[in-house]
GROMACS .gro file of C-alpha atoms in nm:
model
  195
    1MET     CA    1  -4.797  -5.850   3.869
    2ILE     CA    2  -4.749  -5.556   4.066
    3PHE     CA    3  -4.414  -5.559   3.955
    4LEU     CA    4  -4.390  -5.606   3.579
    5ARG     CA    5  -4.670  -5.372   3.552
    6HIS     CA    6  -4.459  -5.151   3.677
    7HIS     CA    7  -4.171  -5.213   3.434
    8PHE     CA    8  -4.382  -5.152   3.100
    9ASP     CA    9  -4.427  -4.906   2.871
   10GLU     CA   10  -4.730  -4.723   2.843
   11GLY     CA   11  -4.904  -4.890   2.541
   12LEU     CA   12  -4.793  -5.228   2.693
   13LYS     CA   13  -5.003  -5.166   3.014
   14MET     CA   14  -5.288  -5.087   2.792
   15GLU     CA   15  -5.270  -5.369   2.552
   16TYR     CA   16  -5.256  -5.662   2.842
   17LEU     CA   17  -5.443  -5.451   3.108
   18THR     CA   18  -5.710  -5.786   3.163
   19VAL     CA   19  -5.449  -6.055   3.206
   20LYS     CA   20  -5.462  -6.148   3.577
   21ASP     CA   21  -5.229  -6.442   3.558
   22PRO     CA   22  -4.822  -6.351   3.560
   23VAL     CA   23  -4.762  -6.689   3.428
   24ILE     CA   24  -4.982  -6.606   3.120
   25LEU     CA   25  -4.888  -6.265   3.151
   26TRP     CA   26  -4.462  -6.382   3.135
   27ASN     CA   27  -4.576  -6.612   2.873
   28ASN     CA   28  -4.724  -6.342   2.642
   29LEU     CA   29  -4.429  -6.178   2.651
   30LYS     CA   30  -4.165  -6.425   2.574
   31ASP     CA   31  -4.313  -6.511   2.275
   32ARG     CA   32  -4.326  -6.164   2.132
   33TYR     CA   33  -3.995  -6.048   2.218
   34ASP     CA   34  -3.786  -6.364   2.230
   35HIS     CA   35  -3.750  -6.341   1.892
   36LEU     CA   36  -3.558  -6.001   1.944
   37LYS     CA   37  -3.297  -6.188   2.025
   38MET     CA   38  -3.197  -6.336   1.747
   39VAL     CA   39  -3.201  -5.958   1.576
   40ILE     CA   40  -2.962  -5.831   1.875
   41LEU     CA   41  -2.701  -6.127   1.857
   42PRO     CA   42  -2.583  -6.021   1.522
   43HIS     CA   43  -2.531  -5.657   1.591
   44ALA     CA   44  -2.359  -5.724   1.898
   45ARG     CA   45  -2.105  -5.929   1.805
   46TYR     CA   46  -1.993  -5.710   1.499
   47ASP     CA   47  -1.988  -5.380   1.807
   48TRP     CA   48  -1.774  -5.668   1.988
   49THR     CA   49  -1.552  -5.776   1.694
   50HIS     CA   50  -1.514  -5.417   1.592
   51LEU     CA   51  -1.500  -5.280   1.949
   52ARG     CA   52  -1.137  -5.079   1.984
   53LEU     CA   53  -1.017  -4.861   2.272
   54GLN     CA   54  -0.822  -4.674   2.044
   55ASP     CA   55  -1.160  -4.532   1.834
   56PHE     CA   56  -1.172  -4.400   2.216
   57LYS     CA   57  -1.200  -3.983   2.302
   58SER     CA   58  -1.166  -4.124   2.677
   59ILE     CA   59  -1.160  -4.415   2.927
   60CYS     CA   60  -1.495  -4.373   3.009
   61GLU     CA   61  -1.673  -4.350   2.651
   62TYR     CA   62  -1.486  -4.690   2.629
   63ASN     CA   63  -1.633  -4.884   2.958
   64SER     CA   64  -1.925  -4.740   2.849
   65ALA     CA   65  -1.932  -4.964   2.540
   66MET     CA   66  -1.741  -5.199   2.650
   67ILE     CA   67  -2.070  -5.268   2.904
   68ARG     CA   68  -2.345  -5.178   2.655
   69ILE     CA   69  -2.231  -5.446   2.427
   70ILE     CA   70  -2.139  -5.730   2.672
   71SER     CA   71  -2.448  -5.664   2.834
   72GLN     CA   72  -2.634  -5.755   2.502
   73LEU     CA   73  -2.401  -6.046   2.418
   74LYS     CA   74  -2.557  -6.184   2.758
   75LEU     CA   75  -2.894  -6.147   2.692
   76CYS     CA   76  -2.828  -6.346   2.414
   77GLY     CA   77  -2.716  -6.643   2.529
   78ASP     CA   78  -2.301  -6.539   2.447
   79ASN     CA   79  -2.048  -6.584   2.744
   80ILE     CA   80  -1.740  -6.296   2.749
   81THR     CA   81  -1.479  -6.433   3.040
   82ASN     CA   82  -1.314  -6.112   3.196
   83HIS     CA   83  -1.001  -6.295   3.004
   84ASP     CA   84  -1.181  -6.185   2.692
   85MET     CA   85  -1.250  -5.848   2.840
   86LEU     CA   86  -0.878  -5.802   2.983
   87GLU     CA   87  -0.744  -5.932   2.548
   88LYS     CA   88  -0.980  -5.705   2.374
   89THR     CA   89  -0.841  -5.431   2.563
   90PHE     CA   90  -0.452  -5.469   2.575
   91THR     CA   91  -0.482  -5.504   2.208
   92THR     CA   92  -0.650  -5.255   2.128
   93PHE     CA   93  -0.424  -4.967   2.229
   94HIS     CA   94  -0.338  -4.696   2.053
   95ALA     CA   95   0.033  -4.791   1.895
   96SER     CA   96   0.185  -4.471   2.143
   97ASN     CA   97   0.107  -4.625   2.402
   98ILE     CA   98   0.256  -5.028   2.350
   99LEU     CA   99   0.497  -4.982   2.654
  100LEU     CA  100   0.196  -4.869   2.904
  101GLN     CA  101  -0.014  -5.152   2.743
  102GLN     CA  102   0.353  -5.373   2.833
  103GLN     CA  103   0.359  -5.204   3.159
  104TYR     CA  104  -0.029  -5.347   3.231
  105ARG     CA  105   0.014  -5.668   3.136
  106GLU     CA  106   0.309  -5.761   3.352
  107MET     CA  107   0.011  -5.645   3.608
  108ARG     CA  108  -0.145  -5.962   3.586
  109PHE     CA  109  -0.461  -5.830   3.615
  110LYS     CA  110  -0.724  -6.070   3.672
  111LYS     CA  111  -1.090  -5.912   3.643
  112TYR     CA  112  -1.176  -5.645   3.412
  113SER     CA  113  -1.247  -5.382   3.652
  114GLU     CA  114  -0.937  -5.406   3.827
  115LEU     CA  115  -0.762  -5.291   3.446
  116ILE     CA  116  -0.989  -4.997   3.427
  117SER     CA  117  -0.992  -4.845   3.798
  118HIS     CA  118  -0.630  -4.834   3.663
  119LEU     CA  119  -0.629  -4.662   3.313
  120PRO     CA  120  -0.894  -4.406   3.383
  121VAL     CA  121  -0.532  -4.218   3.636
  122ALA     CA  122  -0.248  -4.284   3.409
  123GLU     CA  123  -0.512  -4.104   3.059
  124GLN     CA  124  -0.561  -3.829   3.316
  125HIS     CA  125  -0.128  -3.839   3.392
  126ASN     CA  126  -0.091  -3.821   2.983
  127GLY     CA  127  -0.348  -3.545   2.957
  128LEU     CA  128  -0.126  -3.343   3.264
  129LEU     CA  129   0.179  -3.484   3.035
  130ILE     CA  130   0.087  -3.301   2.696
  131LYS     CA  131  -0.052  -2.974   2.829
  132ASN     CA  132   0.260  -2.919   3.038
  133HIS     CA  133   0.459  -2.983   2.713
  134GLU     CA  134   0.237  -2.737   2.463
  135SER     CA  135   0.198  -2.444   2.717
  136ARG     CA  136   0.588  -2.447   2.682
  137PRO     CA  137   0.815  -2.683   2.424
  138THR     CA  138   1.108  -2.917   2.529
  139GLY     CA  139   1.403  -2.617   2.548
  140SER     CA  140   1.292  -2.326   2.568
  141CYS     CA  141   1.356  -2.120   2.879
  142PRO     CA  142   1.019  -1.960   3.074
  143PHE     CA  143   0.965  -1.586   3.075
  144PRO     CA  144   1.108  -1.381   3.399
  145GLU     CA  145   0.824  -1.234   3.561
  146VAL     CA  146   0.819  -0.866   3.578
  147ASN     CA  147   0.787  -0.735   3.929
  148GLU     CA  148   0.756  -0.377   3.964
  149THR     CA  149   0.845  -0.363   4.324
  150ASN     CA  150   1.174  -0.594   4.238
  151PHE     CA  151   1.247  -0.400   3.979
  152TYR     CA  152   1.242  -0.052   4.188
  153GLN     CA  153   1.472  -0.225   4.428
  154THR     CA  154   1.732  -0.288   4.234
  155LYS     CA  155   1.749  -0.009   4.072
  156ARG     CA  156   1.787   0.179   4.325
  157GLY     CA  157   2.121   0.105   4.452
  158LYS     CA  158   2.239   0.130   4.127
  159GLY     CA  159   2.210   0.489   4.174
  160CYS     CA  160   1.859   0.539   3.956
  161GLY     CA  161   1.505   0.558   4.163
  162PRO     CA  162   1.378   0.813   4.338
  163SER     CA  163   1.641   0.867   4.634
  164ARG     CA  164   1.585   1.098   4.924
  165GLY     CA  165   1.795   1.335   5.113
  166HIS     CA  166   2.108   1.424   4.841
  167GLY     CA  167   1.928   1.694   4.644
  168HIS     CA  168   1.764   1.455   4.332
  169GLY     CA  169   1.452   1.427   4.217
  170TRP     CA  170   1.402   1.126   3.998
  171GLY     CA  171   1.683   1.040   3.811
  172ARG     CA  172   1.759   1.476   3.743
  173LYS     CA  173   2.100   1.545   3.767
  174SER     CA  174   2.220   1.917   3.932
  175ASN     CA  175   2.390   2.185   3.624
  176HIS     CA  176   2.524   2.386   3.879
  177GLY     CA  177   2.889   2.535   3.717
  178ASN     CA  178   2.818   2.398   3.370
  179ASN     CA  179   2.740   2.718   3.158
  180ASN     CA  180   2.750   2.519   2.807
  181SER     CA  181   2.479   2.317   2.840
  182PRO     CA  182   2.169   2.421   2.669
  183LYS     CA  183   1.971   2.494   3.000
  184ASN     CA  184   2.200   2.712   3.156
  185PRO     CA  185   2.213   2.982   2.902
  186PRO     CA  186   2.492   3.232   2.958
  187ASN     CA  187   2.462   3.498   3.166
  188HIS     CA  188   2.416   3.881   3.155
  189GLN     CA  189   2.785   3.988   3.216
  190GLN     CA  190   2.927   3.640   2.941
  191TRP     CA  191   2.766   3.871   2.609
  192LYS     CA  192   2.886   4.152   2.741
  193ARG     CA  193   3.229   4.002   2.708
  194LYS     CA  194   3.202   3.914   2.309
  195GLU     CA  195   3.049   4.226   2.249
   0.00000   0.00000   0.00000
């Protein structure tokens, strides 16, 4: 009685509070709820008929729906075998996964639990491949990474960048002896000669 009452809804606890015999309590509950199987069974059979792997976003969601439907069917007396569960899964793969479905068939699983332990791994690998493809489509080249340290080291060898001990600054060249340069205007004597 303690075990039965522990799993009761609060309303049921109050309703059957005066019943002391567990056999009477069990029979009362059976009379009250046994007809619900006839309500659950058609709905569970409909769900089983229309259950398709391709309709779910993940293997986990599909597996949860599968277990829920099978539990309802078993409650109503319908027995679903491992073969039925495997066939339901294989025949409802998405059309883009036909090769994967054939590979799993060739592995000859005996239990649905064995198949369902392999599918999430394949799902993760497929997701990773899709992400890699979307980040850089086939045939495109990756952008080169710019490394500032590398940049200055390669330029330094070609005469650019800071060089010490040569009298030059950052890329400026000396204009000694070049009187036509706008930065070195003609001196005073040159002006006199033109006059």
